[in-house]
Amino acid sequence: EMDPINEMEGPKFDNMTYSISDYAGILPVSNTLLDDTDQNLISYLTNWIAKKSVVTRNNLILNALGVLTKQTIADTDAIKDVLNVELDPAISQNSIVLTNQDGFNYLDKLKDSDGDYVLQPNPTNPTQKLLFGKPVVVISNRHLPTEGDMAPVIIGDLKEAVVMFDRQKYSIKTTDVGGDAFKRNTTDMRVIEREDVQLWDDEAVVYGQLDISGTDPEV
């Protein structure tokens, strides 16, 4: 009481440079097909474009993470070391385990000394698997390839690791008279999104490589 209050340390700010790029494409759809089909083709293509947009963003994130130094993950104990020691506890609390199909297939087959699978279903989302209580997220081998026998295992809080600069949510416009659509009797769907992804906190994630050539010891 009545003592002077000390000044507290405030946050520090850094400048970050980013460059917004346009990602765009035109998808022509035959008007004859649209007239003859009894399916809602435009709705299907809209959903397909939304998936393509997710892939575009994922690739930007993976490219940003790709500059990190990769470290060997020998076994599942090494993953525990990352979660328990290498990552800050505040980061580890919200971490995920991101891998590709090869890495997931390897982890999904691991069993403990009692014969139980190491990966467990998420009680709140049975379609998702957990490793030591952390969500396991799987990316296609096509977009996150395995290097030899080393499958990528990215561990950490990606929302803290990278920053996305989004200047325009993907937009879709259609025309059956503009551009070449009138000449070729098509409905053209134009998609544009504008964004960039930059690495922000390189201590919020560990880019590991898991050797999937051998057999993991019992855990």
Coordinates of N, CA and C in Angstrom, one line a residue:
E1 N 0.8 -1.2 0.0 CA 0.0 0.0 0.0 C 0.9 1.2 0.0
M2 N 0.5 2.2 -0.9 CA 1.2 3.5 -1.0 C 2.6 3.4 -1.6
D3 N 3.1 2.1 -2.0 CA 4.3 2.0 -2.6 C 4.2 2.4 -4.1
P4 N 5.3 3.0 -4.7 CA 5.3 3.3 -6.1 C 5.1 2.1 -6.9
I5 N 4.4 2.2 -8.0 CA 4.1 1.1 -8.9 C 5.2 1.1 -10.0
N6 N 5.9 0.0 -10.1 CA 6.9 -0.1 -11.1 C 6.4 -0.2 -12.5
E7 N 7.1 0.3 -13.5 CA 6.7 0.2 -14.9 C 6.9 -1.3 -15.3
M8 N 5.9 -1.7 -16.1 CA 6.0 -3.1 -16.6 C 6.6 -3.0 -18.0
E9 N 7.2 -4.1 -18.4 CA 7.8 -4.2 -19.8 C 6.7 -4.4 -20.8
G10 N 6.7 -3.5 -21.8 CA 5.6 -3.6 -22.8 C 6.0 -4.5 -24.0
P11 N 5.1 -4.7 -24.9 CA 5.4 -5.5 -26.0 C 6.3 -4.8 -27.0
K12 N 7.1 -5.6 -27.7 CA 8.0 -5.0 -28.8 C 7.4 -5.4 -30.1
F13 N 7.5 -4.4 -31.0 CA 6.9 -4.6 -32.4 C 8.1 -4.5 -33.4
D14 N 7.9 -5.4 -34.4 CA 8.8 -5.4 -35.6 C 8.1 -5.1 -36.8
N15 N 8.8 -4.6 -37.8 CA 8.2 -4.4 -39.1 C 8.3 -5.7 -39.9
M16 N 7.3 -6.0 -40.7 CA 7.4 -7.2 -41.5 C 7.0 -6.8 -42.9
T17 N 7.8 -7.2 -43.9 CA 7.6 -7.0 -45.3 C 6.8 -8.1 -45.9
Y18 N 5.8 -7.8 -46.6 CA 5.1 -8.8 -47.4 C 4.7 -8.3 -48.7
S19 N 4.4 -9.2 -49.6 CA 4.1 -8.9 -51.0 C 2.8 -9.7 -51.4
I20 N 1.8 -8.9 -51.6 CA 0.5 -9.6 -52.0 C 0.6 -10.0 -53.5
S21 N 0.2 -11.3 -53.7 CA 0.2 -11.8 -55.1 C -1.3 -12.2 -55.4
D22 N -1.6 -12.1 -56.7 CA -2.9 -12.5 -57.2 C -2.8 -13.9 -57.7
Y23 N -3.8 -14.7 -57.2 CA -3.9 -16.1 -57.7 C -5.2 -16.2 -58.4
A24 N -5.2 -16.5 -59.6 CA -6.5 -16.4 -60.4 C -6.5 -17.5 -61.5
G25 N -7.7 -17.8 -62.0 CA -7.9 -18.7 -63.0 C -9.3 -18.6 -63.6
I26 N -9.5 -19.1 -64.8 CA -10.8 -19.1 -65.5 C -11.1 -20.5 -65.9
L27 N -12.3 -20.9 -65.5 CA -12.8 -22.3 -65.8 C -14.0 -22.2 -66.7
P28 N -13.8 -22.5 -68.0 CA -14.9 -22.5 -68.9 C -15.8 -23.8 -68.8
V29 N -17.1 -23.6 -68.8 CA -18.1 -24.7 -68.6 C -19.0 -24.7 -69.8
S30 N -19.1 -25.8 -70.5 CA -20.0 -25.9 -71.7 C -21.4 -25.6 -71.3
N31 N -22.0 -24.7 -72.1 CA -23.5 -24.3 -71.8 C -24.4 -25.5 -72.2
T32 N -23.9 -26.3 -73.2 CA -24.7 -27.5 -73.6 C -24.8 -28.4 -72.4
L33 N -23.6 -28.6 -71.8 CA -23.6 -29.5 -70.6 C -24.5 -28.9 -69.5
L34 N -24.4 -27.6 -69.3 CA -25.3 -27.0 -68.2 C -26.8 -27.2 -68.6
D35 N -27.1 -27.1 -69.8 CA -28.5 -27.2 -70.2 C -29.0 -28.7 -70.2
D36 N -28.1 -29.6 -70.4 CA -28.6 -31.0 -70.6 C -28.5 -31.8 -69.2
T37 N -27.6 -31.4 -68.3 CA -27.5 -32.1 -67.1 C -28.6 -31.8 -66.1
D38 N -29.0 -32.7 -65.3 CA -30.0 -32.5 -64.3 C -29.4 -32.2 -62.9
Q39 N -28.0 -32.1 -62.9 CA -27.3 -31.8 -61.7 C -27.0 -30.3 -61.6
N40 N -26.8 -29.9 -60.3 CA -26.4 -28.5 -60.1 C -24.9 -28.4 -60.3
L41 N -24.5 -28.3 -61.5 CA -23.0 -28.3 -61.8 C -22.3 -27.1 -61.3
I42 N -22.9 -25.9 -61.4 CA -22.3 -24.7 -60.9 C -22.0 -24.8 -59.4
S43 N -23.0 -25.4 -58.6 CA -22.8 -25.5 -57.2 C -21.6 -26.5 -56.9
Y44 N -21.5 -27.6 -57.7 CA -20.4 -28.5 -57.5 C -19.1 -27.9 -57.8
L45 N -19.0 -27.1 -58.9 CA -17.8 -26.5 -59.2 C -17.4 -25.4 -58.2
T46 N -18.4 -24.7 -57.7 CA -18.1 -23.7 -56.6 C -17.4 -24.4 -55.4
N47 N -17.9 -25.5 -55.0 CA -17.3 -26.3 -53.9 C -15.9 -26.8 -54.3
W48 N -15.8 -27.2 -55.5 CA -14.5 -27.7 -56.0 C -13.4 -26.5 -56.0
I49 N -13.9 -25.3 -56.4 CA -13.0 -24.2 -56.3 C -12.6 -23.8 -54.9
A50 N -13.5 -23.9 -54.0 CA -13.2 -23.7 -52.6 C -12.1 -24.6 -52.1
K51 N -12.1 -25.9 -52.5 CA -11.1 -26.8 -52.1 C -9.8 -26.4 -52.7
K52 N -9.8 -26.0 -54.0 CA -8.6 -25.5 -54.6 C -8.0 -24.3 -53.9
S53 N -8.9 -23.4 -53.4 CA -8.4 -22.3 -52.6 C -7.7 -22.7 -51.3
V54 N -8.2 -23.7 -50.7 CA -7.5 -24.2 -49.4 C -6.2 -24.8 -49.8
V55 N -6.1 -25.5 -50.9 CA -4.8 -26.1 -51.3 C -3.8 -25.0 -51.6
T56 N -4.2 -23.9 -52.2 CA -3.3 -22.8 -52.5 C -2.8 -22.2 -51.2
R57 N -3.6 -22.0 -50.3 CA -3.2 -21.4 -49.0 C -2.3 -22.4 -48.2
N58 N -2.6 -23.6 -48.3 CA -1.7 -24.6 -47.6 C -0.3 -24.6 -48.2
N59 N -0.3 -24.5 -49.5 CA 1.0 -24.5 -50.2 C 1.8 -23.3 -49.8
L60 N 1.2 -22.1 -49.7 CA 1.9 -20.9 -49.3 C 2.4 -21.1 -47.8
I61 N 1.6 -21.7 -47.0 CA 2.1 -21.9 -45.6 C 3.2 -22.9 -45.6
L62 N 3.2 -24.0 -46.3 CA 4.2 -25.0 -46.4 C 5.5 -24.4 -47.0
N63 N 5.4 -23.5 -47.9 CA 6.5 -22.8 -48.5 C 7.2 -21.9 -47.5
A64 N 6.4 -21.3 -46.7 CA 7.0 -20.4 -45.6 C 7.7 -21.2 -44.6
L65 N 7.1 -22.4 -44.2 CA 7.7 -23.2 -43.2 C 9.0 -24.0 -43.8
G66 N 9.0 -24.1 -45.1 CA 10.1 -24.8 -45.7 C 11.5 -24.3 -45.5
V67 N 11.6 -23.0 -45.1 CA 12.9 -22.4 -44.9 C 13.5 -22.8 -43.6
L68 N 12.7 -23.4 -42.7 CA 13.2 -23.8 -41.4 C 14.2 -25.0 -41.5
T69 N 15.2 -25.0 -40.6 CA 16.1 -26.1 -40.5 C 15.4 -27.4 -40.1
K70 N 15.6 -28.4 -40.9 CA 14.9 -29.7 -40.6 C 15.8 -30.5 -39.6
Q71 N 15.1 -31.1 -38.7 CA 15.8 -32.0 -37.7 C 15.2 -33.4 -37.7
T72 N 16.1 -34.4 -37.5 CA 15.6 -35.8 -37.5 C 14.8 -36.1 -36.3
I73 N 13.7 -36.7 -36.5 CA 12.8 -37.3 -35.5 C 13.0 -38.8 -35.5
A74 N 13.8 -39.3 -34.5 CA 14.1 -40.7 -34.5 C 12.9 -41.6 -34.2
D75 N 12.1 -41.2 -33.2 CA 11.0 -42.0 -32.8 C 9.9 -41.2 -32.1
T76 N 8.9 -41.8 -31.6 CA 7.8 -41.1 -30.9 C 8.3 -40.4 -29.7
D77 N 9.3 -40.9 -29.0 CA 9.9 -40.2 -27.9 C 10.5 -38.8 -28.3
A78 N 11.0 -38.8 -29.5 CA 11.6 -37.5 -30.0 C 10.5 -36.5 -30.2
I79 N 9.3 -37.0 -30.6 CA 8.1 -36.1 -30.7 C 7.7 -35.5 -29.3
K80 N 7.8 -36.4 -28.3 CA 7.5 -35.9 -27.0 C 8.5 -34.9 -26.5
D81 N 9.8 -35.1 -26.9 CA 10.8 -34.1 -26.5 C 10.5 -32.7 -27.1
V82 N 10.0 -32.7 -28.4 CA 9.7 -31.5 -29.0 C 8.5 -30.8 -28.2
L83 N 7.5 -31.6 -27.9 CA 6.3 -31.0 -27.3 C 6.6 -30.6 -25.8
N84 N 7.5 -31.4 -25.1 CA 7.7 -31.1 -23.7 C 8.8 -30.1 -23.4
V85 N 9.8 -30.1 -24.3 CA 11.0 -29.3 -24.0 C 11.3 -28.2 -25.1
E86 N 11.3 -28.6 -26.3 CA 11.8 -27.7 -27.4 C 10.8 -26.5 -27.6
L87 N 9.5 -26.8 -27.5 CA 8.5 -25.8 -27.6 C 8.2 -25.1 -26.3
D88 N 7.9 -23.8 -26.3 CA 7.5 -23.1 -25.1 C 6.1 -23.8 -24.7
P89 N 5.9 -24.0 -23.4 CA 4.7 -24.6 -22.9 C 3.4 -23.9 -23.5
A90 N 3.4 -22.6 -23.6 CA 2.2 -21.9 -24.1 C 2.0 -22.3 -25.6
I91 N 3.1 -22.5 -26.3 CA 3.0 -22.9 -27.7 C 2.6 -24.4 -27.8
S92 N 3.2 -25.2 -27.0 CA 2.9 -26.7 -27.0 C 1.5 -27.0 -26.7
Q93 N 0.9 -26.1 -25.9 CA -0.5 -26.4 -25.5 C -1.5 -26.4 -26.7
N94 N -1.2 -25.5 -27.7 CA -2.0 -25.4 -28.8 C -1.4 -26.0 -30.1
S95 N -0.4 -26.9 -29.9 CA 0.3 -27.5 -31.0 C -0.5 -28.6 -31.7
I96 N -0.1 -28.8 -33.0 CA -0.6 -29.9 -33.8 C 0.6 -30.7 -34.3
V97 N 0.3 -31.9 -34.8 CA 1.3 -32.7 -35.5 C 0.9 -32.8 -36.9
L98 N 1.6 -32.1 -37.8 CA 1.3 -32.0 -39.2 C 2.2 -33.0 -40.0
T99 N 1.7 -33.9 -40.8 CA 2.5 -34.8 -41.5 C 1.8 -35.1 -42.9
N100 N 2.5 -35.9 -43.7 CA 1.9 -36.3 -44.9 C 1.3 -37.7 -44.8
Q101 N 0.9 -38.2 -46.0 CA 0.2 -39.6 -45.9 C 1.2 -40.6 -45.5
D102 N 2.4 -40.6 -45.9 CA 3.4 -41.6 -45.5 C 3.7 -41.5 -44.0
G103 N 3.8 -40.3 -43.5 CA 4.1 -40.1 -42.1 C 2.9 -40.6 -41.2
F104 N 1.7 -40.3 -41.7 CA 0.5 -40.7 -40.9 C 0.4 -42.2 -41.0
N105 N 0.6 -42.8 -42.1 CA 0.5 -44.3 -42.2 C 1.5 -44.9 -41.3
Y106 N 2.7 -44.4 -41.2 CA 3.7 -45.0 -40.2 C 3.2 -44.8 -38.8
L107 N 2.8 -43.6 -38.4 CA 2.3 -43.4 -37.0 C 1.1 -44.2 -36.7
D108 N 0.2 -44.3 -37.7 CA -1.1 -45.0 -37.4 C -0.9 -46.5 -37.2
K109 N 0.2 -47.0 -37.5 CA 0.5 -48.5 -37.3 C 1.2 -48.7 -36.0
L110 N 1.7 -47.7 -35.4 CA 2.5 -47.9 -34.2 C 1.6 -48.4 -33.0
K111 N 2.2 -49.4 -32.2 CA 1.5 -49.9 -31.1 C 2.4 -49.8 -29.8
D112 N 1.8 -49.7 -28.7 CA 2.5 -49.6 -27.4 C 2.8 -51.1 -27.0
S113 N 3.4 -51.2 -25.8 CA 3.8 -52.5 -25.3 C 2.6 -53.4 -25.0
D114 N 1.4 -52.8 -24.8 CA 0.2 -53.5 -24.6 C -0.5 -53.9 -25.9
G115 N 0.0 -53.5 -27.0 CA -0.6 -53.8 -28.3 C -1.6 -52.8 -28.7
D116 N -1.8 -51.7 -28.0 CA -2.7 -50.7 -28.4 C -2.1 -49.7 -29.3
Y117 N -2.9 -49.2 -30.2 CA -2.4 -48.2 -31.2 C -2.0 -46.9 -30.5
V118 N -0.9 -46.3 -30.9 CA -0.5 -45.0 -30.3 C -1.4 -43.9 -30.6
L119 N -1.8 -43.8 -31.9 CA -2.8 -42.8 -32.3 C -4.1 -43.2 -31.8
Q120 N -4.8 -42.2 -31.2 CA -6.1 -42.5 -30.6 C -7.2 -41.5 -31.3
P121 N -8.4 -42.0 -31.4 CA -9.4 -41.1 -32.0 C -9.8 -40.0 -31.0
N122 N -10.0 -38.8 -31.6 CA -10.5 -37.7 -30.8 C -11.9 -37.9 -30.3
P123 N -12.1 -37.9 -29.0 CA -13.5 -38.2 -28.5 C -14.5 -37.2 -29.0
T124 N -14.1 -36.0 -29.3 CA -15.1 -35.0 -29.8 C -15.2 -35.0 -31.3
N125 N -14.3 -35.7 -32.0 CA -14.3 -35.8 -33.5 C -13.7 -37.1 -33.9
P126 N -14.5 -38.2 -33.9 CA -13.9 -39.5 -34.1 C -13.2 -39.7 -35.4
T127 N -13.4 -38.8 -36.4 CA -12.6 -38.9 -37.7 C -11.2 -38.4 -37.6
Q128 N -10.9 -37.7 -36.5 CA -9.5 -37.2 -36.3 C -8.8 -38.0 -35.3
K129 N -7.5 -38.2 -35.5 CA -6.6 -38.9 -34.6 C -5.8 -38.0 -33.8
L130 N -5.4 -38.4 -32.6 CA -4.6 -37.7 -31.6 C -3.3 -38.4 -31.3
L131 N -2.2 -37.7 -31.2 CA -0.9 -38.2 -30.8 C -0.5 -37.5 -29.5
F132 N -0.5 -38.2 -28.4 CA -0.2 -37.6 -27.1 C -1.1 -36.4 -26.8
G133 N -2.4 -36.5 -27.3 CA -3.4 -35.5 -27.0 C -3.4 -34.4 -28.0
K134 N -2.5 -34.4 -29.0 CA -2.4 -33.4 -30.0 C -3.0 -33.8 -31.3
P135 N -3.8 -33.0 -32.0 CA -4.4 -33.3 -33.3 C -3.4 -33.6 -34.3
V136 N -3.6 -34.7 -35.1 CA -2.7 -35.1 -36.2 C -3.4 -34.6 -37.5
V137 N -2.8 -33.7 -38.2 CA -3.3 -33.2 -39.5 C -2.5 -33.8 -40.6
V138 N -3.2 -34.3 -41.6 CA -2.6 -35.0 -42.7 C -2.7 -34.2 -44.0
I139 N -1.6 -34.0 -44.7 CA -1.5 -33.3 -46.0 C -1.1 -34.3 -47.0
S140 N -1.6 -34.2 -48.3 CA -1.3 -35.1 -49.3 C 0.2 -35.2 -49.6
N141 N 0.7 -36.4 -49.9 CA 2.0 -36.6 -50.3 C 2.4 -35.7 -51.5
R142 N 1.4 -35.4 -52.3 CA 1.7 -34.5 -53.5 C 2.1 -33.1 -53.1
H143 N 1.6 -32.6 -52.1 CA 1.9 -31.2 -51.7 C 2.9 -31.2 -50.5
L144 N 3.1 -32.3 -49.8 CA 4.1 -32.4 -48.8 C 4.8 -33.7 -48.9
P145 N 5.8 -33.7 -49.9 CA 6.4 -35.0 -50.2 C 7.4 -35.6 -49.2
T146 N 7.5 -36.9 -49.2 CA 8.6 -37.6 -48.4 C 9.9 -37.5 -49.1
E147 N 11.0 -37.2 -48.4 CA 12.3 -37.2 -49.0 C 13.0 -38.5 -48.7
G148 N 13.1 -39.4 -49.6 CA 13.7 -40.7 -49.4 C 12.8 -41.5 -48.4
D149 N 13.4 -41.8 -47.3 CA 12.6 -42.5 -46.2 C 12.3 -41.5 -45.1
M150 N 12.4 -40.2 -45.3 CA 12.2 -39.3 -44.2 C 10.9 -38.5 -44.5
A151 N 9.9 -38.8 -43.7 CA 8.6 -38.2 -43.8 C 8.5 -36.9 -43.0
P152 N 7.9 -35.9 -43.5 CA 7.9 -34.6 -42.8 C 6.9 -34.7 -41.6
V153 N 7.3 -34.2 -40.4 CA 6.5 -34.1 -39.2 C 6.7 -32.7 -38.7
I154 N 5.8 -31.8 -38.9 CA 5.9 -30.5 -38.4 C 5.0 -30.3 -37.1
I155 N 5.7 -29.9 -36.1 CA 5.1 -29.9 -34.7 C 5.1 -28.5 -34.2
G156 N 3.9 -28.0 -33.8 CA 3.9 -26.7 -33.2 C 2.6 -26.0 -33.5
D157 N 2.5 -24.7 -33.1 CA 1.3 -23.9 -33.3 C 1.5 -23.1 -34.6
L158 N 0.9 -23.5 -35.7 CA 1.1 -22.9 -37.0 C 0.5 -21.5 -37.0
K159 N -0.5 -21.2 -36.2 CA -1.1 -19.9 -36.2 C -0.1 -18.9 -35.6
E160 N 0.8 -19.3 -34.7 CA 1.8 -18.5 -34.2 C 3.0 -18.4 -35.1
A161 N 3.3 -19.5 -35.8 CA 4.5 -19.6 -36.7 C 4.4 -18.7 -37.9
V162 N 3.2 -18.6 -38.5 CA 3.1 -17.9 -39.8 C 2.0 -16.9 -39.7
V163 N 2.1 -15.9 -40.5 CA 1.1 -14.8 -40.6 C 0.6 -14.8 -42.1
M164 N -0.7 -14.8 -42.2 CA -1.3 -14.7 -43.5 C -1.9 -13.3 -43.7
F165 N -1.5 -12.7 -44.8 CA -2.0 -11.4 -45.2 C -3.0 -11.6 -46.3
D166 N -4.2 -11.4 -46.0 CA -5.3 -11.7 -46.9 C -6.0 -10.4 -47.3
R167 N -5.8 -10.0 -48.6 CA -6.4 -8.7 -49.1 C -7.7 -8.9 -49.8
Q168 N -8.0 -10.2 -50.1 CA -9.3 -10.4 -50.8 C -9.6 -11.9 -50.7
K169 N -10.7 -12.2 -50.0 CA -11.2 -13.6 -50.0 C -11.5 -14.0 -51.4
Y170 N -11.3 -15.3 -51.7 CA -11.5 -15.7 -53.1 C -12.9 -15.3 -53.6
S171 N -12.9 -14.7 -54.8 CA -14.2 -14.3 -55.4 C -14.4 -15.0 -56.7
I172 N -15.7 -15.3 -57.0 CA -16.1 -16.0 -58.2 C -17.1 -15.2 -58.9
K173 N -16.8 -15.0 -60.2 CA -17.7 -14.3 -61.1 C -17.9 -15.1 -62.4
T174 N -19.1 -15.1 -62.9 CA -19.4 -15.9 -64.1 C -20.0 -15.0 -65.2
T175 N -19.7 -15.4 -66.4 CA -20.3 -14.7 -67.6 C -20.5 -15.7 -68.7
D176 N -21.5 -15.5 -69.5 CA -21.7 -16.3 -70.7 C -21.7 -15.5 -72.0
V177 N -21.3 -14.2 -71.8 CA -21.2 -13.3 -73.0 C -19.8 -12.6 -73.0
G178 N -19.1 -12.5 -71.9 CA -17.8 -11.8 -71.9 C -16.7 -12.6 -72.4
G179 N -15.5 -12.0 -72.7 CA -14.3 -12.7 -73.1 C -14.6 -13.6 -74.3
D180 N -14.2 -14.9 -74.2 CA -14.4 -15.9 -75.2 C -15.7 -16.7 -75.0
A181 N -16.4 -16.4 -73.9 CA -17.5 -17.2 -73.6 C -18.6 -17.2 -74.7
F182 N -18.9 -16.0 -75.3 CA -19.9 -15.9 -76.3 C -19.6 -16.7 -77.5
K183 N -18.3 -16.7 -77.9 CA -17.8 -17.4 -79.1 C -17.9 -18.9 -79.0
R184 N -17.6 -19.4 -77.8 CA -17.5 -20.8 -77.7 C -18.7 -21.4 -76.9
N185 N -19.7 -20.6 -76.6 CA -20.9 -21.0 -76.0 C -20.6 -21.7 -74.7
T186 N -19.9 -20.9 -73.8 CA -19.6 -21.5 -72.5 C -20.0 -20.4 -71.4
T187 N -20.1 -20.9 -70.2 CA -20.2 -20.0 -69.1 C -18.8 -20.1 -68.4
D188 N -18.1 -18.9 -68.3 CA -16.8 -18.9 -67.8 C -16.8 -18.4 -66.3
M189 N -16.2 -19.2 -65.5 CA -16.1 -18.9 -64.0 C -14.7 -18.3 -63.8
R190 N -14.6 -17.1 -63.3 CA -13.3 -16.5 -63.0 C -13.1 -16.4 -61.5
V191 N -12.0 -16.9 -61.0 CA -11.7 -17.0 -59.6 C -10.4 -16.1 -59.3
I192 N -10.5 -15.3 -58.3 CA -9.3 -14.4 -57.9 C -9.2 -14.4 -56.4
E193 N -8.0 -14.6 -55.9 CA -7.7 -14.3 -54.5 C -6.4 -13.7 -54.4
R194 N -6.2 -12.8 -53.4 CA -5.0 -12.0 -53.2 C -4.5 -12.2 -51.8
E195 N -3.2 -12.7 -51.6 CA -2.8 -13.0 -50.3 C -1.2 -13.2 -50.3
D196 N -0.7 -13.4 -49.1 CA 0.7 -13.7 -48.9 C 0.8 -14.3 -47.6
V197 N 1.9 -15.2 -47.4 CA 2.1 -15.8 -46.1 C 3.6 -15.6 -45.8
Q198 N 3.9 -15.2 -44.5 CA 5.2 -15.0 -44.1 C 5.5 -15.7 -42.8
L199 N 6.7 -16.2 -42.6 CA 7.1 -16.8 -41.4 C 7.2 -15.7 -40.3
W200 N 6.6 -16.0 -39.2 CA 6.6 -15.0 -38.1 C 7.4 -15.4 -36.9
D201 N 7.1 -16.5 -36.3 CA 7.8 -17.0 -35.1 C 8.4 -18.4 -35.4
D202 N 9.7 -18.4 -35.7 CA 10.3 -19.7 -36.0 C 10.5 -20.6 -34.8
E203 N 10.2 -20.1 -33.6 CA 10.3 -20.9 -32.4 C 9.0 -21.5 -32.0
A204 N 8.0 -21.2 -32.8 CA 6.7 -21.8 -32.5 C 6.4 -23.1 -33.2
V205 N 7.4 -23.6 -34.0 CA 7.2 -24.8 -34.7 C 8.6 -25.5 -34.9
V206 N 8.6 -26.8 -34.9 CA 9.8 -27.6 -35.2 C 9.5 -28.4 -36.5
Y207 N 10.3 -28.3 -37.5 CA 10.2 -29.0 -38.7 C 11.0 -30.3 -38.6
G208 N 10.3 -31.4 -38.4 CA 11.0 -32.6 -38.2 C 10.9 -33.5 -39.4
Q209 N 11.8 -34.5 -39.5 CA 11.7 -35.6 -40.5 C 11.8 -36.9 -39.8
L210 N 10.8 -37.7 -40.0 CA 10.7 -39.0 -39.3 C 11.1 -40.1 -40.3
D211 N 12.0 -41.0 -39.8 CA 12.5 -42.1 -40.6 C 11.5 -43.2 -40.5
I212 N 10.9 -43.4 -41.7 CA 9.8 -44.4 -41.8 C 10.2 -45.7 -42.4
S213 N 11.6 -45.9 -42.5 CA 12.1 -47.1 -43.2 C 12.1 -48.3 -42.2
G214 N 12.3 -48.0 -40.9 CA 12.4 -49.1 -40.0 C 11.2 -49.3 -39.1
T215 N 11.4 -50.0 -38.0 CA 10.3 -50.2 -37.1 C 10.5 -49.4 -35.8
D216 N 9.5 -48.6 -35.4 CA 9.6 -47.8 -34.2 C 9.6 -48.7 -33.0
P217 N 10.4 -48.5 -32.0 CA 10.4 -49.3 -30.8 C 9.1 -49.1 -30.0
E218 N 8.8 -50.0 -29.1 CA 7.6 -49.9 -28.3 C 7.6 -48.6 -27.5
V219 N 6.5 -48.0 -27.3 CA 6.4 -46.7 -26.6 C 5.5 -46.9 -25.4

